Short mmCIF file of C-alpha atoms in Angstrom, two decimals:
data_model
loop_
_atom_site.label_atom_id
_atom_site.label_comp_id
_atom_site.label_asym_id
_atom_site.label_seq_id
_atom_site.Cartn_x
_atom_site.Cartn_y
_atom_site.Cartn_z
CA MET A 158 77.06 -44.84 19.00
CA ILE A 159 80.37 -45.59 17.55
CA TYR A 160 82.81 -43.00 16.78
CA GLU A 161 86.20 -43.36 14.60
CA VAL A 162 89.18 -41.42 15.98
CA PHE A 163 91.69 -39.83 13.82
CA ALA A 164 94.98 -38.15 14.82
CA ARG A 165 98.41 -36.79 13.46
CA LYS A 166 101.52 -35.90 15.20
CA GLU A 167 102.71 -32.90 13.07
CA ARG A 168 100.93 -30.17 11.25
CA GLY A 169 100.52 -31.05 7.45
CA GLU A 170 100.62 -34.94 8.00
CA PRO A 171 97.69 -36.95 6.95
CA LEU A 172 95.22 -37.92 9.62
CA HIS A 173 95.61 -41.39 10.87
CA HIS A 174 92.88 -43.83 11.95
CA ILE A 175 93.94 -44.47 15.58
CA GLY A 176 90.88 -46.35 16.93
CA ASN A 177 87.15 -46.11 17.78
CA LEU A 178 85.03 -45.61 20.86
CA ASN A 179 81.52 -45.79 22.16
CA ALA A 180 79.83 -42.41 23.25
CA GLN A 181 76.30 -41.32 23.76
CA ASP A 182 77.06 -37.82 22.15
CA ASP A 183 79.85 -35.69 20.35
CA ALA A 184 80.70 -34.14 23.76
CA LEU A 185 81.51 -37.40 25.37
CA ALA A 186 83.26 -38.74 22.34
CA GLN A 187 85.63 -35.62 22.55
CA VAL A 188 86.29 -36.43 26.35
CA TYR A 189 86.90 -40.19 25.76
CA ALA A 190 89.03 -39.75 22.85
CA PHE A 191 91.17 -37.29 24.53
CA ASN A 192 91.48 -39.57 27.49
CA THR A 193 91.64 -42.84 25.83
CA TYR A 194 94.26 -42.10 23.01
CA ASP A 195 96.50 -39.87 25.04
CA GLU A 196 99.72 -41.99 24.83
CA GLU A 197 101.16 -39.95 21.95
CA ARG A 198 101.90 -36.26 21.87
CA TRP A 199 99.33 -35.66 19.09
CA PHE A 200 99.16 -32.29 17.08
CA ASP A 201 95.39 -32.72 16.68
CA MET A 202 92.77 -35.33 16.99
CA TRP A 203 89.28 -35.80 15.49
CA VAL A 204 86.15 -38.02 16.10
CA VAL A 205 83.38 -38.74 13.56
CA PRO A 206 80.21 -40.83 14.09
CA ARG A 207 80.77 -43.99 12.02
CA ASP A 208 77.27 -43.75 10.71
CA ARG A 209 78.12 -40.10 9.36
CA MET A 210 81.04 -41.63 7.05
CA VAL A 211 79.93 -41.64 3.57
CA PRO A 212 80.66 -45.02 1.89
CA VAL A 213 82.37 -44.67 -1.60
CA PHE A 214 83.00 -48.29 -2.34
CA ASN A 215 83.84 -51.58 -0.84
CA ARG A 216 85.64 -54.30 -3.01
CA GLU A 217 83.77 -57.18 -1.22
CA ALA A 218 80.39 -55.67 -1.85
CA GLU A 219 78.66 -57.62 -4.57
CA THR A 220 76.52 -54.78 -5.85
CA GLY A 221 79.51 -52.36 -6.29
CA GLY A 222 80.28 -48.85 -5.31
CA TRP A 223 78.13 -45.60 -5.15
CA TRP A 224 78.24 -45.41 -8.92
CA ALA A 225 75.58 -48.31 -9.20
CA ARG A 226 72.99 -45.84 -7.83
CA GLU A 227 73.44 -44.04 -11.19
CA THR A 228 74.03 -46.75 -13.59
CA GLY A 229 71.48 -49.52 -13.07
CA PRO A 230 68.70 -51.45 -11.32
CA GLY A 231 69.20 -52.28 -7.66
CA ALA A 232 71.15 -49.08 -7.27
CA ALA A 233 69.35 -48.08 -4.00
CA SER A 234 70.12 -51.45 -2.19
CA SER A 235 73.55 -51.27 -3.25
CA ALA A 236 74.20 -47.97 -1.66
CA ALA A 237 72.45 -49.18 1.39
CA ASP A 238 74.63 -52.15 1.36
CA ALA A 239 77.70 -50.15 1.21
CA GLY A 240 76.36 -47.96 4.06
CA SER A 241 75.65 -50.89 6.18
CA ARG A 242 79.22 -52.23 5.85
CA ALA A 243 80.51 -48.92 6.86
CA GLY A 244 78.38 -48.85 9.78
CA SER A 245 79.09 -52.42 10.83
CA MET B 409 112.17 -17.57 47.93
CA THR B 410 109.68 -17.26 50.70
CA ALA B 411 110.06 -20.05 53.34
CA VAL B 412 107.48 -21.16 55.65
CA THR B 413 109.21 -19.20 58.44
CA ASP B 414 108.96 -15.95 56.55
CA LEU B 415 104.97 -16.15 56.48
CA SER B 416 103.14 -14.30 59.16
CA PRO B 417 101.39 -16.55 61.78
CA ALA B 418 98.07 -16.06 59.99
CA ALA B 419 99.36 -16.68 56.66
CA ARG B 420 101.31 -19.89 57.87
CA ALA B 421 98.11 -21.27 59.52
CA GLY B 422 96.15 -20.33 56.65
CA VAL B 423 98.35 -22.11 53.96
CA ARG B 424 98.48 -25.22 56.21
CA ASP B 425 94.72 -25.57 56.70
CA LEU B 426 93.90 -24.87 53.21
CA VAL B 427 96.59 -27.33 51.68
CA LEU B 428 95.31 -30.18 54.08
CA ALA B 429 91.56 -29.28 53.04
CA LEU B 430 92.51 -29.54 49.47
CA ALA B 431 94.54 -32.62 50.00
CA ASP B 432 91.98 -34.34 52.00
CA SER B 433 89.24 -33.56 49.52
CA LYS B 434 91.24 -34.94 46.49
CA ARG B 435 92.12 -38.03 48.35
CA LEU B 436 88.33 -38.77 48.98
CA LEU B 437 87.39 -37.34 45.71
CA GLY B 438 89.83 -39.77 43.89
CA MET B 439 88.27 -42.73 45.84
CA ARG B 440 84.80 -41.89 44.64
CA TYR B 441 86.12 -41.54 41.00
CA ALA B 442 87.97 -45.02 41.45
CA ASN B 443 84.78 -46.70 42.76
CA TRP B 444 83.21 -46.12 39.34
CA MET B 445 86.12 -47.57 37.18
CA LEU B 446 83.92 -50.80 36.87
CA GLY B 447 80.14 -50.22 36.71
CA ALA B 448 80.13 -46.77 34.87
CA PRO B 449 77.62 -46.41 32.16
CA GLU B 450 80.16 -47.03 29.31
CA LEU B 451 83.64 -48.54 29.35
CA GLU B 452 85.11 -45.25 28.07
CA THR B 453 83.85 -43.35 30.91
CA GLY B 454 85.14 -46.00 33.34
CA ILE B 455 88.57 -45.28 31.71
CA ALA B 456 88.12 -41.73 32.27
CA CYS B 457 87.21 -42.20 36.01
CA ALA B 458 90.34 -44.34 36.49
CA SER B 459 92.37 -41.60 34.95
CA MET B 460 90.63 -38.82 37.16
CA ALA B 461 91.17 -41.01 40.11
CA GLN B 462 94.75 -41.16 39.44
CA ASP B 463 95.13 -37.36 39.05
CA GLU B 464 93.36 -36.76 42.13
CA TRP B 465 95.44 -39.16 44.24
CA GLY B 466 98.60 -37.66 42.50
CA HIS B 467 97.32 -33.96 43.56
CA ALA B 468 96.54 -35.30 47.08
CA ARG B 469 100.00 -36.77 47.49
CA LEU B 470 101.67 -33.77 46.00
CA LEU B 471 99.62 -31.45 48.54
CA TYR B 472 100.22 -33.67 51.48
CA ALA B 473 104.09 -33.42 50.88
CA LEU B 474 103.87 -29.76 51.10
CA LEU B 475 103.00 -29.97 54.63
CA LYS B 476 106.35 -31.39 55.76
CA ASP B 477 107.73 -27.87 55.43
CA PHE B 478 104.91 -27.08 58.13
CA ASP B 479 106.46 -29.48 60.55
CA GLU B 480 103.80 -31.96 59.71
CA ASP B 481 104.13 -35.86 60.02
CA VAL B 482 103.05 -36.39 56.31
CA GLU B 483 102.87 -40.08 56.95
CA GLY B 484 100.79 -39.54 60.07
CA LEU B 485 98.36 -37.23 58.04
CA GLU B 486 97.94 -39.94 55.24
CA HIS B 487 97.52 -42.95 57.29
CA GLY B 488 97.09 -42.18 60.99
CA ARG B 489 94.05 -39.89 61.49
CA GLU B 490 90.55 -40.59 62.71
CA PRO B 491 87.69 -39.45 60.50
CA ALA B 492 86.92 -36.31 62.84
CA ALA B 493 90.39 -34.97 61.96
CA TYR B 494 89.80 -35.05 58.15
CA ALA B 495 89.20 -31.71 56.45
CA ASN B 496 87.53 -33.00 53.30
CA MET B 497 84.57 -31.29 51.58
CA GLU B 498 81.37 -32.36 53.35
CA LEU B 499 79.92 -33.68 49.95
CA LEU B 500 82.58 -36.47 50.02
CA ASP B 501 81.75 -37.93 53.33
CA ARG B 502 79.75 -40.72 51.77
CA ALA B 503 80.07 -42.68 48.52
CA PRO B 504 77.47 -41.42 45.95
CA ASP B 505 74.90 -44.28 45.41
CA SER B 506 74.06 -43.36 41.90
CA TRP B 507 75.78 -42.24 38.68
CA ALA B 508 73.88 -38.95 38.92
CA GLY B 509 75.45 -38.50 42.38
CA LEU B 510 79.11 -39.18 40.89
CA VAL B 511 78.30 -36.69 37.97
CA THR B 512 77.38 -34.13 40.63
CA LEU B 513 80.63 -34.55 42.34
CA MET B 514 82.56 -34.59 38.88
CA ALA B 515 80.90 -31.43 37.56
CA LEU B 516 80.23 -29.34 40.81
CA ALA B 517 82.40 -30.49 43.69
CA ASP B 518 85.56 -30.89 41.48
CA ALA B 519 84.69 -27.51 40.13
CA ALA B 520 84.61 -25.99 43.65
CA LEU B 521 88.09 -27.44 44.28
CA THR B 522 89.47 -25.98 41.16
CA VAL B 523 87.99 -22.53 41.71
CA GLN B 524 89.85 -22.71 45.10
CA LEU B 525 93.01 -23.76 43.53
CA GLU B 526 92.89 -21.02 40.88
CA ALA B 527 92.78 -18.51 43.68
CA LEU B 528 96.16 -19.66 44.74
CA ALA B 529 97.66 -18.93 41.42
CA GLU B 530 99.60 -16.03 42.94
CA CYS B 531 99.98 -17.40 46.52
CA CYS B 532 102.68 -15.70 48.49
CA TYR B 533 104.04 -19.00 49.42
CA PRO B 534 105.93 -20.15 46.26
CA PRO B 535 106.18 -23.94 46.63
CA LEU B 536 102.37 -23.85 46.63
CA LYS B 537 102.00 -21.35 43.76
CA GLN B 538 104.37 -23.46 41.65
CA ARG B 539 102.26 -26.49 41.72
CA VAL B 540 98.92 -24.72 41.20
CA GLU B 541 99.28 -24.32 37.55
CA LYS B 542 99.87 -28.02 36.67
CA LEU B 543 96.96 -29.10 38.98
CA CYS B 544 94.64 -26.67 37.22
CA GLU B 545 95.90 -27.85 33.84
CA GLU B 546 94.79 -31.46 34.57
CA GLU B 547 91.47 -30.31 36.16
CA ARG B 548 90.48 -29.02 32.73
CA PHE B 549 89.79 -32.84 31.60
CA HIS B 550 87.83 -33.44 34.62
CA ALA B 551 85.79 -30.34 34.02
CA ALA B 552 85.08 -31.39 30.27
CA HIS B 553 83.96 -34.69 31.35
CA GLY B 554 81.73 -33.60 34.07
CA ALA B 555 79.98 -31.12 31.91
CA ALA B 556 79.60 -33.59 29.22
CA TRP B 557 77.76 -36.15 31.39
CA PHE B 558 76.01 -33.43 33.32
CA ARG B 559 74.42 -32.04 30.08
CA ARG B 560 73.71 -35.58 28.93
CA LEU B 561 71.84 -36.45 32.15
CA ALA B 562 70.18 -33.06 32.11
CA SER B 563 68.62 -33.77 28.58
CA GLY B 564 65.51 -35.22 29.90
CA GLY B 565 63.75 -38.22 31.51
CA ALA B 566 64.32 -39.95 34.63
CA SER B 567 68.09 -39.29 34.61
CA ARG B 568 67.36 -35.33 34.57
CA ASP B 569 65.12 -35.86 37.73
CA ALA B 570 67.84 -37.95 39.44
CA LEU B 571 70.42 -35.29 38.45
CA THR B 572 68.18 -32.33 39.76
CA ALA B 573 67.65 -34.06 42.91
CA GLU B 574 71.54 -34.68 43.48
CA VAL B 575 72.21 -31.21 42.48
CA THR B 576 69.80 -29.53 44.78
CA ALA B 577 70.88 -31.54 47.84
CA ALA B 578 74.58 -30.66 47.06
CA ALA B 579 74.06 -26.81 46.92
CA GLU B 580 74.26 -25.78 50.35
CA PRO B 581 77.42 -28.11 51.57
CA LEU B 582 79.11 -26.85 48.16
CA LEU B 583 78.43 -23.04 48.90
CA ARG B 584 79.44 -23.53 52.62
CA TRP B 585 82.84 -24.90 51.60
CA PHE B 586 84.07 -21.73 50.61
CA GLY B 587 83.66 -20.42 54.20
CA PRO B 588 82.28 -17.35 55.86
CA ASP B 589 83.33 -13.76 55.26
CA THR B 590 85.48 -13.35 58.40
CA GLU B 591 88.32 -11.15 59.54
CA GLU B 592 90.66 -14.40 59.19
CA ALA B 593 89.46 -14.76 55.54
CA ARG B 594 90.11 -11.24 54.67
CA THR B 595 93.58 -11.59 56.29
CA LEU B 596 94.54 -14.29 53.89
CA VAL B 597 93.48 -12.19 51.04
CA GLU B 598 95.60 -9.19 52.33
CA GLU B 599 98.54 -11.38 52.83
CA ALA B 600 98.33 -12.88 49.26
CA VAL B 601 97.74 -16.33 50.34
CA MET B 602 94.81 -16.33 47.96
CA ASP B 603 93.25 -13.55 45.93
CA ALA B 604 89.56 -14.12 47.05
CA ALA B 605 87.81 -15.83 49.99
CA GLY B 606 84.37 -16.60 51.16
CA SER B 607 81.68 -14.76 49.12
CA ASP B 608 83.94 -13.82 46.43
CA LEU B 609 84.86 -17.27 45.79
CA ARG B 610 81.19 -18.52 45.99
CA GLU B 611 80.49 -16.02 43.28
CA ARG B 612 83.10 -17.33 41.06
CA PHE B 613 82.09 -20.81 41.59
CA LEU B 614 78.42 -19.92 40.69
CA THR B 615 79.55 -17.95 37.70
CA ARG B 616 81.78 -21.07 36.49
CA VAL B 617 79.03 -23.66 36.85
CA ALA B 618 76.07 -21.37 35.88
CA PRO B 619 75.48 -23.09 32.44
CA LEU B 620 75.23 -26.45 33.93
CA LEU B 621 72.86 -25.24 36.82
CA ASP B 622 70.87 -23.41 34.02
CA SER B 623 70.36 -26.83 32.19
CA VAL B 624 68.64 -28.24 35.33
CA GLU B 625 66.99 -24.90 36.44
CA ALA B 626 68.94 -24.94 39.64
CA THR B 627 70.47 -21.55 39.46
CA ASP B 628 67.64 -19.70 41.44
CA HIS B 629 67.85 -22.46 44.07
CA PHE B 630 71.76 -21.95 44.38
CA ARG B 631 71.64 -18.17 44.29
CA ALA B 632 68.93 -18.21 47.02
CA ILE B 633 70.88 -20.06 49.64
CA ARG B 634 72.67 -18.33 52.47
CA PRO B 635 74.79 -21.08 53.74
CA ASP B 636 74.50 -21.91 57.64
CA PHE B 637 77.90 -21.37 59.34
CA GLU B 638 76.62 -22.28 62.79
CA GLY B 639 79.02 -24.56 64.42
CA PHE B 640 81.59 -24.12 61.15
CA ASP B 641 85.06 -25.09 61.81
CA PRO B 642 87.09 -22.69 59.58
CA ALA B 643 90.31 -24.85 59.54
CA ARG B 644 88.40 -27.93 58.29
CA ARG B 645 86.00 -25.90 56.17
CA ARG B 646 82.96 -27.80 57.55
CA PRO B 647 80.66 -27.99 60.48
CA ALA B 648 82.73 -28.97 63.49
CA ASP B 649 80.46 -32.00 64.51
CA THR B 650 80.62 -33.78 61.11
CA ALA B 651 83.13 -36.29 59.57
CA PRO B 652 83.48 -38.77 56.72
CA ASP B 653 82.29 -42.21 57.65
CA GLU B 654 84.50 -44.73 59.24
CA ALA B 655 84.40 -47.20 56.25
CA THR B 656 85.65 -44.45 53.86
CA ILE B 657 88.60 -43.54 55.98
CA ARG B 658 89.40 -47.22 56.50
CA GLN B 659 89.52 -47.51 52.90
CA VAL B 660 91.33 -44.23 52.23
CA ARG B 661 94.09 -45.11 54.94
CA GLY B 662 94.54 -48.56 53.41
CA ASP B 663 93.95 -50.17 56.91
CA ALA B 664 93.35 -53.61 55.46
CA ASN B 665 96.65 -53.99 54.11
CA ARG B 666 99.01 -51.88 55.97
CA ALA B 667 100.50 -55.00 57.62
CA PHE B 668 102.02 -55.76 54.16
CA LEU B 669 103.90 -52.37 54.05
CA MET B 670 107.67 -53.05 54.11
CA ASP B 671 110.31 -50.45 54.44
#
């Protein structure tokens, strides 16, 4: 499973995306992120499974964003399309 | 500050033996981790193994250096000893031949070393006491990595069977490593070399790893074991007639490339 890694250097800063990693579960993802991305003195660090990220929109997706689900035919496939792009 | 010469003969010998046992164990454990930098189940865990190997070799180097004040030849300790002189944990004598074997070392053998290190947090010999905190801090990552993999393998299937077999076989050597409850061990506690020894350390270790042992239903097996101390060498913390294999020590000493060493 692919996890995206986020971190920030100071309290109050926005989280920055700093990379990704492969791990079989959350516990291993935590360990790998701590070990792999330890070059900086981070304030905090987070990991999230890529397939748990909820797509909002993608400008290159022909079927549009999440609103397509609400506004017309093909809505289900457009949401799935956006989802598969986030997970790719 | 307390110098080596201020220690009683018993404390002096105790600190020296303990530091060498920890240094030798960490040197071999580092090599076991290093051997899985390539070939681990995931690239990320290979990176973690590399990092842990680096930590363990750093700890070993630091511990060996302490022995200079005990009139030891540090270079000779690191590169001039035969296998029978090594004081490493028995479990590290041979390379694990499976990932489940390495996870057992990571989650249990490394934890046993840390339990012993923590018992030195208030050691009467300041140079050792001062180094323990940093070593234990770095060990927290090893423990997290070991526990995560242990739980992963314990979650079911063939990996659980393989892990259970490794853990079961490791039980007695692990528990024996803390040593028997002797007068000498009690003296080291009374003289504040360490704050516990023998059975007390075994109990701390069992409490520390209980959640992991529970996950493979090995707690009762560990609790039932009374380690066999017949022929036990208290200085090397292992049966006197045992030693790591020749190939391991050749690699640890760096025999193959010592000829390239330049002053």
